[in-house]
Amino acid sequence: MNHFVPDFEIDQDDSIPTSRFSHPNKPEDELMELLWQNGQVVIQSQNQRNSKKSPPTKITPSSASASTAVTTEEAPPSYQLFMQEDEMASWLHYPLEEDDSFQRDFCADLLYPTSSSNYTHSNNKSTTQIPDNRRLEDNNQYHDQHQHLDPPKPPIPPAKRTELETGFGHFRRFSRPNGNGNGRDVESRPSGCDKAVKESTVVESNDISTVKLSPIVSNGENFTTGSMSTNHDAAATYDLTMTSSSGGSRESAEPSTNPPTTNDRKRKAGEHEEHDDEDAKFEAADTKKQIRGSASARRSRAAEVHNLSERRRRDRINEKMKALQELIPRCNKSDKASMLDEAIEYLKSLQMQVQMMSMGCSMVPMVFPGVQPYMSPMGMGMGMGMGIGMDMGLRRPMMPFPQVLAGSSMPRPATAAHLGPRFPMPAYHVPSGSSPDVSAIRPNPSDQSANHIGIHGPNPMQAPFSDSYQRYLSLYSMQAPPGPPQVQTNAQPSTSKGVENHGNQKLD
Amino acid sequence: MSTRRSRSRQSGGGSSSRITEDQINDLVIKLQQLLPELRHRSSDKMSAARVLQDTCNYIRSLHREVDDLSERLSELLSTTEISSSQAALIRNLLLQ
């Protein structure tokens, strides 16, 4: 490799007398051109992305020779990454223009990836997704091939050598200063650089690389000296930066762009071979990283969305859990399962309680004779007493019998008149007021209530009623007074209680 | 990384967390069957949050009902002639 590399560089230099490269002395102009090339390259890469195998239209057309065709094909994949880089370049333009060294670095960065992409593509035209290791190997092989191929290139006119030439030309530019500074570095670097590149790609420590880059940028001159370590770091940083930029995070890309400039200086001092190898590796790594990044980004986004919805759902559930916990007395359980258990038990007990209470409500009126009025026996009894009530008929003597059936129609005035103040009917009215509810509840719980309370008789409903009613009748001998208006019954309850107690006592 | 970690945690958290999740699901289903409103619906459609919410509402309504009933019962007890044993029974019911 090393042997070929120097040759390759020489060939390129010889073959590429292009105007761009011919102006090594004017770094700024060259830099500007390079940026443009990058933009073009980017365009090509887009086209190629759409149809990877289709050669880039603009750049390639000039390539009549086989070598040019290879170069054209090679370029596209790497440029996918560069697309973002172009944006980066636009971002960086101004700072680059300010500092020549920085501009060079930029160009070098852009060019290097391009060159590397070219290599990779030439080697793996059809297989873009080949593993990194394979690519690296391929790249190395390709370097050899390129070296072989390079000789034909030189004869080709500069215009035809679009991408490769540009890449090489950049290298040349760099190579010139490098040659001035460190010739041996170039030779020695390739192996070390390759290793470093591989390592960097494997590690993919973007942060570290970026960090390293920033200081490197600050010390651009040091890089020009062409220390191997710095170059490796720079290359690694390039890769990392490239990947980050490709990932779409421009923030990371901006800092990365600055470091590349430092790398460029090194490269200036450095060698085409090294750059090519590094670039190829980097590009391969970048492309792979990009692919990974996009896929992982999508995955991560989906995962984030999923996590968000899941979190919301859990928050909602937890919220309800807390609310539920507050509703449950004596629930100290922090565990969800036990808390839910508690809630279930509590719910059951609550339901039981409500049932029992409704039964109790039904029981009480059942036990209490006053509720009975609407019962059929009462109706009969009422009918019996009606005559008297009618006689007494204080309020509505003409009450029809059916009304007697209504619980509220109990003849309080009649009874009062008849039996005296002691047994005012209102006492019965109080329960009667609640009777409708009781009646509603009654059907179900009646049997149970009978069992619980131990009310005698198979028909608890009727038994107490009949008994109480009979008692009632017997005690009061009674009264079937036409029911007083319901209005009275409603108004009565307050007074009725005291009276009721009397009545109850007597009943007992 | 975070997702991987969470996944690994979930998978690593393993059997115990899974069991509790299943337990909770079972409990929620049980709870749902106690709710008259949701009992007859297709149980699978209900989300746990919905079941819990309805449970809270149902418990509140039960509390209200209990309050009403207890009030009415106390009123009845105060007004009715009930044997001491019966009254004790009813009071026990109320105190439940």
Coordinates of C-alpha atoms in Angstrom, one line a residue:
Chain A
M1 CA 0.0 0.0 0.0
N2 CA 2.6 2.5 1.0
H3 CA 4.5 2.0 -2.1
F4 CA 1.5 2.4 -4.2
V5 CA 0.4 5.4 -2.3
P6 CA 3.3 7.7 -3.2
D7 CA 3.0 6.6 -6.7
F8 CA -0.6 7.3 -6.8
E9 CA -0.1 10.7 -5.4
I10 CA 2.5 11.4 -8.0
D11 CA 0.3 10.2 -10.8
Q12 CA -2.6 12.3 -9.6
D13 CA -0.4 15.3 -9.3
D14 CA 0.9 14.8 -12.8
S15 CA -2.4 14.0 -14.3
I16 CA -4.2 16.7 -12.6
P17 CA -3.0 20.0 -13.9
T18 CA -6.5 21.3 -13.5
S19 CA -7.0 25.0 -12.9
R20 CA -8.4 24.4 -9.4
F21 CA -5.5 22.4 -8.3
S22 CA -3.1 24.6 -10.1
H23 CA -3.9 27.3 -7.7
P24 CA -2.4 25.9 -4.5
N25 CA -1.1 29.2 -3.6
K26 CA -4.5 30.8 -3.4
P27 CA -6.1 28.8 -0.7
E28 CA -9.2 31.0 -0.5
D29 CA -10.1 30.7 -4.1
E30 CA -9.5 27.0 -4.0
L31 CA -11.6 26.7 -1.0
M32 CA -14.5 28.5 -2.6
E33 CA -14.3 26.2 -5.6
L34 CA -14.1 23.2 -3.4
L35 CA -17.3 24.2 -1.6
W36 CA -18.9 24.5 -5.0
Q37 CA -17.7 21.1 -5.9
N38 CA -19.1 19.8 -2.8
G39 CA -22.4 21.3 -3.6
Q40 CA -22.3 19.6 -7.0
V41 CA -21.2 16.4 -5.5
V42 CA -24.1 16.7 -3.2
I43 CA -26.4 17.1 -6.1
Q44 CA -24.9 14.1 -7.7
S45 CA -25.3 12.1 -4.6
Q46 CA -28.9 12.9 -4.5
N47 CA -29.4 11.7 -8.0
Q48 CA -27.4 8.6 -7.2
R49 CA -29.5 8.1 -4.1
N50 CA -32.6 8.0 -6.2
S51 CA -30.9 5.7 -8.7
K52 CA -27.7 4.5 -7.1
K53 CA -26.4 2.8 -10.2
S54 CA -27.1 5.6 -12.5
P55 CA -24.0 7.6 -13.0
P56 CA -24.1 11.2 -11.9
T57 CA -25.3 13.3 -14.8
K58 CA -23.5 16.6 -14.4
I59 CA -20.2 15.5 -13.1
T60 CA -19.9 12.2 -14.9
P61 CA -20.8 13.3 -18.4
S62 CA -17.3 14.4 -19.0
S63 CA -15.9 11.0 -18.0
A64 CA -15.4 9.2 -21.2
S65 CA -12.7 6.9 -19.9
A66 CA -13.3 3.9 -17.7
S67 CA -11.5 5.4 -14.9
T68 CA -13.7 8.5 -14.9
A69 CA -16.8 6.3 -15.0
V70 CA -15.5 4.4 -12.0
T71 CA -14.9 7.6 -10.2
T72 CA -18.3 8.9 -11.0
E73 CA -20.0 5.9 -9.7
E74 CA -17.8 5.9 -6.7
A75 CA -18.6 9.4 -5.7
P76 CA -22.3 9.2 -5.2
P77 CA -22.6 7.1 -2.0
S78 CA -20.2 9.1 -0.1
Y79 CA -21.9 12.2 -1.1
Q80 CA -25.1 11.3 0.5
L81 CA -23.3 12.1 3.7
F82 CA -21.9 15.2 2.1
M83 CA -25.3 16.5 1.4
Q84 CA -25.6 17.5 4.9
E85 CA -22.0 18.5 4.8
D86 CA -22.8 21.0 2.1
E87 CA -25.2 22.6 4.4
M88 CA -22.5 22.6 6.9
A89 CA -20.2 24.1 4.3
S90 CA -22.8 26.9 3.8
W91 CA -22.8 27.4 7.5
L92 CA -19.1 27.4 7.7
H93 CA -18.4 29.4 4.7
Y94 CA -18.0 32.7 6.4
P95 CA -15.6 31.5 9.1
L96 CA -13.7 29.6 6.5
E97 CA -13.3 32.6 4.3
E98 CA -12.0 34.5 7.2
D99 CA -9.3 31.9 7.9
D100 CA -7.6 30.3 5.0
S101 CA -6.5 27.5 7.1
F102 CA -10.0 26.8 8.1
Q103 CA -11.2 27.0 4.6
R104 CA -8.6 24.5 3.6
D105 CA -9.7 22.3 6.4
F106 CA -13.3 22.5 5.2
C107 CA -12.3 21.7 1.7
A108 CA -10.2 18.9 2.9
D109 CA -13.0 17.5 4.9
L110 CA -15.4 17.7 2.1
L111 CA -13.0 16.4 -0.4
Y112 CA -11.7 13.6 1.8
P113 CA -15.1 12.1 2.3
T114 CA -15.8 12.5 -1.3
S115 CA -12.6 10.8 -2.3
S116 CA -13.2 8.0 0.2
S117 CA -16.7 7.7 -1.1
N118 CA -15.4 7.4 -4.6
Y119 CA -13.1 4.6 -3.6
T120 CA -15.8 2.8 -1.8
H121 CA -18.2 3.1 -4.6
S122 CA -15.7 2.0 -7.2
N123 CA -15.0 -1.0 -5.1
N124 CA -18.6 -1.7 -4.1
K125 CA -20.8 -0.2 -6.7
S126 CA -23.7 -2.5 -6.1
T127 CA -23.1 -3.2 -2.5
T128 CA -23.4 0.0 -0.6
Q129 CA -24.4 -1.7 2.7
I130 CA -21.4 -3.9 3.0
P131 CA -20.1 -4.1 6.6
D132 CA -17.5 -1.7 7.7
N133 CA -14.8 -4.2 8.0
R134 CA -15.4 -5.4 4.5
R135 CA -15.6 -1.9 3.2
L136 CA -12.3 -1.1 4.9
E137 CA -10.7 -4.1 3.3
D138 CA -12.3 -3.3 0.1
N139 CA -11.1 0.2 0.4
N140 CA -7.6 -1.0 0.9
Q141 CA -7.9 -3.2 -2.1
Y142 CA -9.5 -0.4 -4.0
H143 CA -6.6 1.8 -3.2
D144 CA -4.4 -0.7 -4.8
Q145 CA -6.8 -0.8 -7.7
H146 CA -7.0 2.9 -7.9
Q147 CA -3.3 3.1 -7.9
H148 CA -3.4 0.8 -10.8
L149 CA -6.2 2.7 -12.3
D150 CA -4.7 6.0 -11.6
P151 CA -2.2 5.8 -14.4
P152 CA -4.9 5.9 -17.0
K153 CA -6.4 8.9 -15.3
P154 CA -3.5 11.2 -15.8
P155 CA -3.9 11.1 -19.5
I156 CA -7.6 11.9 -19.1
P157 CA -8.3 15.6 -19.3
P158 CA -8.8 17.3 -16.0
A159 CA -12.5 18.1 -16.7
K160 CA -13.3 14.4 -17.0
R161 CA -11.8 13.6 -13.6
T162 CA -14.5 15.3 -11.8
E163 CA -14.9 13.8 -8.4
L164 CA -11.8 11.8 -8.0
E165 CA -9.7 14.6 -9.3
T166 CA -11.3 17.1 -7.0
G167 CA -10.6 14.8 -4.1
F168 CA -7.2 14.2 -5.3
G169 CA -6.7 17.8 -6.1
H170 CA -7.5 18.7 -2.6
F171 CA -5.1 16.2 -1.5
R172 CA -2.6 17.6 -3.7
R173 CA -3.1 21.0 -2.3
F174 CA -2.7 19.6 1.1
S175 CA 0.1 17.4 -0.1
R176 CA 2.1 20.4 -1.2
P177 CA 2.2 21.9 2.2
N178 CA 2.6 18.5 3.6
G179 CA 5.4 17.8 1.3
N180 CA 7.0 20.9 2.5
G181 CA 6.4 20.0 6.1
N182 CA 6.4 16.2 6.6
G183 CA 6.9 13.9 3.8
R184 CA 7.6 10.9 5.9
D185 CA 4.4 11.5 7.9
V186 CA 2.4 10.9 4.8
E187 CA 4.0 7.6 4.2
S188 CA 3.9 6.4 7.7
R189 CA 0.5 7.6 8.3
P190 CA -1.5 5.4 6.0
S191 CA -1.1 2.3 8.1
G192 CA -1.6 4.1 11.3
C193 CA -4.3 6.2 9.9
D194 CA -6.2 3.2 8.7
K195 CA -6.0 1.6 12.0
A196 CA -7.0 4.8 13.7
V197 CA -9.8 5.2 11.3
K198 CA -11.1 1.7 11.9
E199 CA -10.9 2.1 15.5
S200 CA -12.6 5.4 15.4
T201 CA -15.4 4.0 13.3
V202 CA -15.8 1.1 15.6
V203 CA -15.9 3.2 18.6
E204 CA -18.1 5.8 17.1
S205 CA -17.3 8.2 19.9
N206 CA -18.6 11.3 18.4
D207 CA -18.3 13.4 21.5
I208 CA -14.7 12.5 22.1
S209 CA -13.8 13.1 18.5
T210 CA -15.5 16.5 18.5
V211 CA -13.9 17.5 21.6
K212 CA -10.5 16.6 20.3
L213 CA -11.3 18.4 17.1
S214 CA -12.1 21.7 18.7
P215 CA -8.7 21.9 20.3
I216 CA -7.1 20.6 17.1
V217 CA -8.7 23.5 15.3
S218 CA -7.4 25.9 17.7
N219 CA -4.0 24.5 17.0
G220 CA -4.0 24.3 13.3
E221 CA -0.3 25.0 13.0
N222 CA 0.5 22.0 15.1
F223 CA -1.4 19.9 12.7
T224 CA 0.5 21.2 9.8
T225 CA 3.5 19.7 11.5
G226 CA 1.8 16.5 10.6
S227 CA 2.0 14.4 13.8
M228 CA 0.5 11.0 13.2
S229 CA -1.6 11.1 16.3
T230 CA -3.1 14.4 15.5
N231 CA -3.9 13.2 12.0
H232 CA -5.6 10.1 13.3
D233 CA -7.5 12.0 15.7
A234 CA -8.5 14.4 13.1
A235 CA -9.6 11.7 10.8
A236 CA -11.5 10.0 13.6
T237 CA -13.1 13.3 14.4
Y238 CA -14.0 13.8 10.7
D239 CA -15.7 10.5 10.7
L240 CA -17.6 11.3 13.8
T241 CA -18.4 14.7 12.7
M242 CA -19.5 13.4 9.4
T243 CA -21.8 10.9 11.0
S244 CA -23.2 13.4 13.3
S245 CA -23.8 15.8 10.4
S246 CA -25.4 13.1 8.4
G247 CA -27.6 12.2 11.3
G248 CA -29.1 15.6 10.7
S249 CA -27.9 17.2 13.9
R250 CA -26.4 20.4 12.5
E251 CA -25.4 21.5 15.9
S252 CA -22.9 18.7 16.1
A253 CA -21.9 19.3 12.5
E254 CA -21.0 22.9 13.1
P255 CA -18.4 22.1 15.7
S256 CA -17.2 19.3 13.6
T257 CA -16.7 21.5 10.6
N258 CA -14.2 23.6 12.5
P259 CA -12.1 20.6 13.4
P260 CA -12.0 19.4 9.8
T261 CA -10.1 22.5 9.0
T262 CA -7.4 21.5 11.3
N263 CA -7.4 18.1 9.7
D264 CA -7.1 19.8 6.4
R265 CA -3.9 21.4 7.4
K266 CA -2.6 18.1 8.5
R267 CA -3.7 16.7 5.2
K268 CA -2.0 19.4 3.4
A269 CA 1.1 18.2 5.0
G270 CA -0.3 14.7 4.6
E271 CA -0.5 12.3 1.8
H272 CA -3.2 11.4 -0.7
E273 CA -2.9 7.8 0.2
E274 CA -3.6 8.4 3.8
H275 CA -6.4 10.7 3.0
D276 CA -7.8 8.3 0.5
D277 CA -7.7 5.4 2.9
E278 CA -9.0 7.5 5.7
D279 CA -11.6 9.0 3.6
A280 CA -12.8 5.7 2.2
K281 CA -12.9 4.2 5.6
F282 CA -14.5 7.3 7.0
E283 CA -17.0 7.4 4.3
A284 CA -17.9 3.8 4.6
A285 CA -18.2 4.3 8.3
D286 CA -20.2 7.4 7.7
T287 CA -22.6 5.8 5.3
K288 CA -23.0 2.9 7.6
K289 CA -23.4 5.2 10.5
Q290 CA -25.9 7.2 8.6
I291 CA -27.9 4.2 7.8
R292 CA -27.7 3.1 11.3
G293 CA -28.5 6.6 12.5
S294 CA -31.6 7.0 10.4
A295 CA -32.9 3.6 11.3
S296 CA -32.1 4.0 14.9
A297 CA -33.5 7.5 14.8
R298 CA -36.7 6.2 13.5
R299 CA -36.7 3.5 16.0
S300 CA -35.9 5.9 18.8
R301 CA -38.6 8.3 17.6
A302 CA -41.2 5.5 17.5
A303 CA -39.9 4.3 20.9
E304 CA -40.2 7.8 22.2
V305 CA -43.7 8.2 21.0
H306 CA -44.5 4.9 22.4
N307 CA -42.9 5.7 25.7
L308 CA -44.7 9.0 25.8
S309 CA -48.1 7.4 25.3
E310 CA -47.2 4.7 27.7
R311 CA -46.1 7.2 30.3
R312 CA -49.3 9.1 29.9
R313 CA -51.3 6.0 30.2
R314 CA -49.5 5.0 33.3
D315 CA -49.8 8.5 34.8
R316 CA -53.5 8.4 34.2
I317 CA -53.8 5.0 35.8
N318 CA -51.6 6.1 38.7
E319 CA -53.8 9.1 39.1
K320 CA -56.9 7.0 39.3
M321 CA -55.2 4.7 41.7
K322 CA -54.5 7.5 44.0
A323 CA -58.1 8.8 43.8
L324 CA -59.2 5.3 44.5
Q325 CA -56.9 4.9 47.4
E326 CA -58.3 8.1 48.9
L327 CA -61.8 6.7 48.6
I328 CA -60.8 3.5 50.4
P329 CA -60.5 3.9 54.2
R330 CA -57.7 2.4 55.9
C331 CA -55.8 1.7 52.7
N332 CA -52.2 2.0 53.5
K333 CA -51.1 -0.3 50.8
S334 CA -48.5 1.2 48.5
D335 CA -48.5 -1.8 46.3
K336 CA -50.8 -1.5 43.4
A337 CA -52.0 -5.1 43.4
S338 CA -52.8 -5.1 47.1
M339 CA -54.4 -1.7 46.8
L340 CA -56.6 -3.0 44.0
D341 CA -57.4 -6.0 46.1
E342 CA -58.4 -3.7 48.9
A343 CA -60.5 -1.7 46.5
I344 CA -62.3 -4.8 45.3
E345 CA -63.0 -5.9 48.8
Y346 CA -64.1 -2.5 49.8
L347 CA -66.3 -2.3 46.8
K348 CA -67.9 -5.5 47.7
S349 CA -68.4 -4.5 51.3
L350 CA -69.9 -1.3 50.1
Q351 CA -72.3 -3.0 47.9
M352 CA -73.2 -5.4 50.7
Q353 CA -73.7 -2.5 53.0
V354 CA -76.0 -0.7 50.6
Q355 CA -78.0 -3.8 50.1
M356 CA -78.3 -4.4 53.8
M357 CA -79.2 -0.8 54.5
S358 CA -81.8 -0.8 51.8
M359 CA -83.1 -4.0 53.3
G360 CA -83.0 -2.4 56.6
C361 CA -85.0 0.5 55.3
S362 CA -87.5 -1.9 54.0
M363 CA -87.5 -3.8 57.2
V364 CA -88.1 -0.9 59.4
P365 CA -91.3 0.1 57.7
M366 CA -92.3 -3.5 57.6
V367 CA -91.8 -3.8 61.3
F368 CA -93.4 -0.5 61.7
P369 CA -97.1 -0.7 61.1
G370 CA -97.4 2.8 59.9
V371 CA -95.9 1.9 56.6
Q372 CA -98.6 -0.6 55.9
P373 CA -101.4 1.7 54.8
Y374 CA -100.9 1.0 51.2
M375 CA -100.9 -2.7 51.8
S376 CA -104.0 -4.6 50.9
P377 CA -104.9 -5.5 54.4
M378 CA -104.6 -1.9 55.3
G379 CA -106.9 -1.1 52.5
M380 CA -109.4 -3.6 54.0
G381 CA -108.9 -2.2 57.4
M382 CA -109.3 1.2 56.1
G383 CA -112.4 0.2 54.4
M384 CA -113.6 -1.1 57.7
G385 CA -112.9 2.0 59.5
M386 CA -114.1 4.2 56.7
G387 CA -117.5 4.5 58.1
I388 CA -116.3 6.0 61.2
G389 CA -113.9 8.2 59.4
M390 CA -116.6 9.2 57.2
D391 CA -118.6 10.1 60.2
M392 CA -115.9 12.1 61.6
G393 CA -115.0 13.3 58.2
L394 CA -113.3 16.4 59.2
R395 CA -111.6 17.1 56.0
R396 CA -112.8 15.1 53.1
P397 CA -115.4 12.7 54.1
M398 CA -116.1 11.9 50.6
M399 CA -112.7 10.4 50.0
P400 CA -113.0 7.5 47.6
F401 CA -111.8 4.2 48.8
P402 CA -109.0 3.8 46.4
Q403 CA -107.3 6.8 47.9
V404 CA -107.3 5.0 51.2
L405 CA -104.9 2.6 49.6
A406 CA -102.4 5.4 49.2
G407 CA -100.1 5.4 52.1
S408 CA -100.3 9.2 52.5
S409 CA -104.0 9.0 52.8
M410 CA -104.0 7.8 56.4
P411 CA -106.8 9.5 58.2
R412 CA -105.0 11.4 60.8
P413 CA -107.8 13.9 61.6
A414 CA -110.2 11.1 61.8
T415 CA -108.2 9.1 64.2
A416 CA -107.3 12.1 66.1
A417 CA -110.8 13.0 66.5
H418 CA -111.8 9.5 67.1
L419 CA -109.1 8.3 69.4
G420 CA -107.9 11.5 70.8
P421 CA -104.6 13.3 70.4
R422 CA -102.6 10.4 71.5
F423 CA -102.9 8.5 68.3
P424 CA -102.7 11.1 65.7
M425 CA -102.4 9.5 62.4
P426 CA -99.5 11.7 61.4
A427 CA -97.3 9.2 63.2
Y428 CA -98.0 6.9 60.4
H429 CA -97.6 9.5 57.9
V430 CA -93.9 9.8 58.6
P431 CA -93.1 6.4 57.5
S432 CA -95.6 6.7 54.8
G433 CA -93.5 9.5 53.4
S434 CA -90.7 7.1 52.9
S435 CA -92.9 4.3 52.0
P436 CA -92.7 4.8 48.3
D437 CA -89.0 4.2 48.4
V438 CA -89.4 1.3 50.7
S439 CA -91.9 -0.2 48.4
A440 CA -89.4 0.1 45.6
I441 CA -86.7 -1.5 47.5
R442 CA -88.9 -4.1 49.1
P443 CA -89.4 -6.7 46.5
N444 CA -85.9 -8.0 46.6
P445 CA -84.7 -7.7 50.1
S446 CA -87.9 -8.6 51.7
D447 CA -87.1 -12.3 52.0
Q448 CA -83.6 -11.6 53.1
S449 CA -84.6 -9.1 55.6
A450 CA -87.0 -11.6 57.0
N451 CA -84.3 -14.1 57.4
H452 CA -81.9 -11.7 59.0
I453 CA -84.2 -10.3 61.4
G454 CA -85.8 -13.5 62.0
I455 CA -89.2 -12.2 61.3
H456 CA -91.7 -14.9 61.8
G457 CA -93.7 -16.5 59.1
P458 CA -92.9 -17.6 55.7
N459 CA -94.1 -14.3 54.3
P460 CA -92.3 -11.7 56.4
M461 CA -93.9 -9.0 54.5
Q462 CA -97.4 -9.9 55.2
A463 CA -96.9 -11.3 58.6
P464 CA -95.7 -8.2 60.3
F465 CA -98.1 -6.1 58.4
S466 CA -101.0 -8.2 59.3
D467 CA -99.9 -8.4 62.8
S468 CA -99.3 -4.7 63.2
Y469 CA -102.3 -3.9 61.3
Q470 CA -104.4 -6.1 63.4
R471 CA -102.9 -4.6 66.5
Y472 CA -103.5 -1.3 65.0
L473 CA -107.1 -2.1 64.3
S474 CA -107.6 -3.7 67.7
L475 CA -106.0 -0.9 69.5
Y476 CA -107.7 1.8 67.7
S477 CA -110.7 -0.1 66.8
M478 CA -110.6 1.8 64.0
Q479 CA -111.0 4.0 61.6
A480 CA -111.2 4.0 58.0
P481 CA -111.2 7.6 57.8
P482 CA -111.2 9.0 54.5
G483 CA -107.7 10.0 53.9
P484 CA -106.8 13.6 54.6
P485 CA -105.3 15.4 51.8
Q486 CA -101.7 14.5 51.2
V487 CA -100.6 18.0 51.8
Q488 CA -101.4 17.5 55.4
T489 CA -99.5 14.3 55.5
N490 CA -96.4 16.0 54.2
A491 CA -96.7 18.8 56.7
Q492 CA -97.2 16.5 59.5
P493 CA -94.0 14.6 59.9
S494 CA -92.4 17.0 62.3
T495 CA -95.2 16.8 64.8
S496 CA -95.8 13.2 64.1
K497 CA -92.6 11.9 65.6
G498 CA -93.5 12.7 69.1
V499 CA -96.9 11.4 68.6
E500 CA -95.5 8.4 67.0
N501 CA -93.4 7.5 69.9
H502 CA -96.5 7.5 72.0
G503 CA -98.2 5.4 69.5
N504 CA -95.3 3.1 69.3
Q505 CA -95.2 2.6 73.0
K506 CA -98.8 1.8 73.0
L507 CA -98.4 -0.5 70.1
D508 CA -95.7 -2.4 71.9
Chain B
M1 CA -29.8 3.8 24.6
S2 CA -32.6 4.8 26.9
T3 CA -35.1 2.6 25.1
R4 CA -32.7 -0.3 25.2
R5 CA -32.1 0.3 28.8
S6 CA -35.8 0.4 29.5
R7 CA -36.3 -2.7 27.5
S8 CA -33.5 -4.5 29.2
R9 CA -34.9 -3.3 32.5
Q10 CA -38.4 -4.5 31.6
S11 CA -37.1 -7.8 30.3
G12 CA -34.5 -8.0 33.1
G13 CA -37.1 -6.9 35.7
G14 CA -38.5 -10.0 34.5
S15 CA -40.9 -12.4 36.1
S16 CA -41.8 -10.4 39.2
S17 CA -42.9 -7.2 37.4
R18 CA -44.7 -9.3 34.8
I19 CA -46.5 -11.2 37.5
T20 CA -47.6 -8.0 39.1
E21 CA -48.8 -6.6 35.8
D22 CA -50.8 -9.7 35.2
Q23 CA -52.1 -9.6 38.7
I24 CA -53.1 -6.0 38.3
N25 CA -54.8 -6.8 35.0
D26 CA -56.8 -9.5 36.7
L27 CA -57.7 -7.3 39.6
V28 CA -58.8 -4.6 37.2
I29 CA -61.0 -7.1 35.4
K30 CA -62.4 -8.2 38.7
L31 CA -63.0 -4.6 39.6
Q32 CA -64.8 -4.1 36.4
Q33 CA -67.1 -7.0 37.0
L34 CA -68.1 -5.3 40.2
L35 CA -69.2 -2.2 38.4
P36 CA -72.8 -2.4 37.3
E37 CA -72.2 0.0 34.5
L38 CA -69.3 -1.9 33.0
R39 CA -70.2 -5.4 34.0
H40 CA -72.2 -6.1 30.9
R41 CA -69.8 -4.4 28.5
S42 CA -67.2 -6.3 26.6
S43 CA -64.6 -6.3 29.3
D44 CA -61.7 -6.3 27.0
K45 CA -62.3 -2.9 25.6
M46 CA -62.1 -1.1 28.9
S47 CA -58.8 0.5 29.7
A48 CA -57.5 0.2 33.2
A49 CA -57.7 3.9 33.7
R50 CA -61.4 3.9 32.6
V51 CA -62.2 1.0 35.0
L52 CA -60.4 2.8 37.8
Q53 CA -62.2 6.0 37.1
D54 CA -65.6 4.3 37.0
T55 CA -64.7 2.5 40.1
C56 CA -64.0 5.7 41.9
N57 CA -67.3 7.1 40.6
Y58 CA -69.1 4.0 41.7
I59 CA -67.6 4.1 45.1
R60 CA -68.6 7.7 45.5
S61 CA -72.1 6.9 44.5
L62 CA -72.2 4.0 46.9
H63 CA -71.0 6.3 49.6
R64 CA -73.8 8.7 48.8
E65 CA -76.3 5.9 48.8
V66 CA -75.0 4.6 52.1
D67 CA -75.4 8.1 53.5
D68 CA -78.9 8.4 52.3
L69 CA -79.8 5.0 53.6
S70 CA -78.2 5.5 56.9
E71 CA -80.0 8.8 57.3
R72 CA -83.3 7.2 56.4
L73 CA -82.7 4.3 58.6
S74 CA -81.8 6.3 61.5
E75 CA -84.9 8.3 61.0
L76 CA -86.9 5.2 60.7
L77 CA -85.3 3.7 63.8
S78 CA -86.0 6.8 65.7
T79 CA -89.6 6.8 64.7
T80 CA -90.4 3.1 64.6
E81 CA -91.3 0.7 67.2
I82 CA -88.7 -2.0 66.9
S83 CA -87.7 -4.6 69.3
S84 CA -84.3 -4.0 70.8
S85 CA -82.9 -7.0 69.0
Q86 CA -84.2 -5.7 65.7
A87 CA -82.9 -2.3 66.4
A88 CA -79.5 -3.8 67.3
L89 CA -79.5 -5.7 64.1
I90 CA -80.4 -2.7 62.0
R91 CA -77.8 -0.6 63.8
N92 CA -75.2 -3.3 63.1
L93 CA -76.2 -3.1 59.5
L94 CA -75.8 0.7 59.6
L95 CA -72.4 0.5 61.2
Q96 CA -71.0 -1.9 58.8

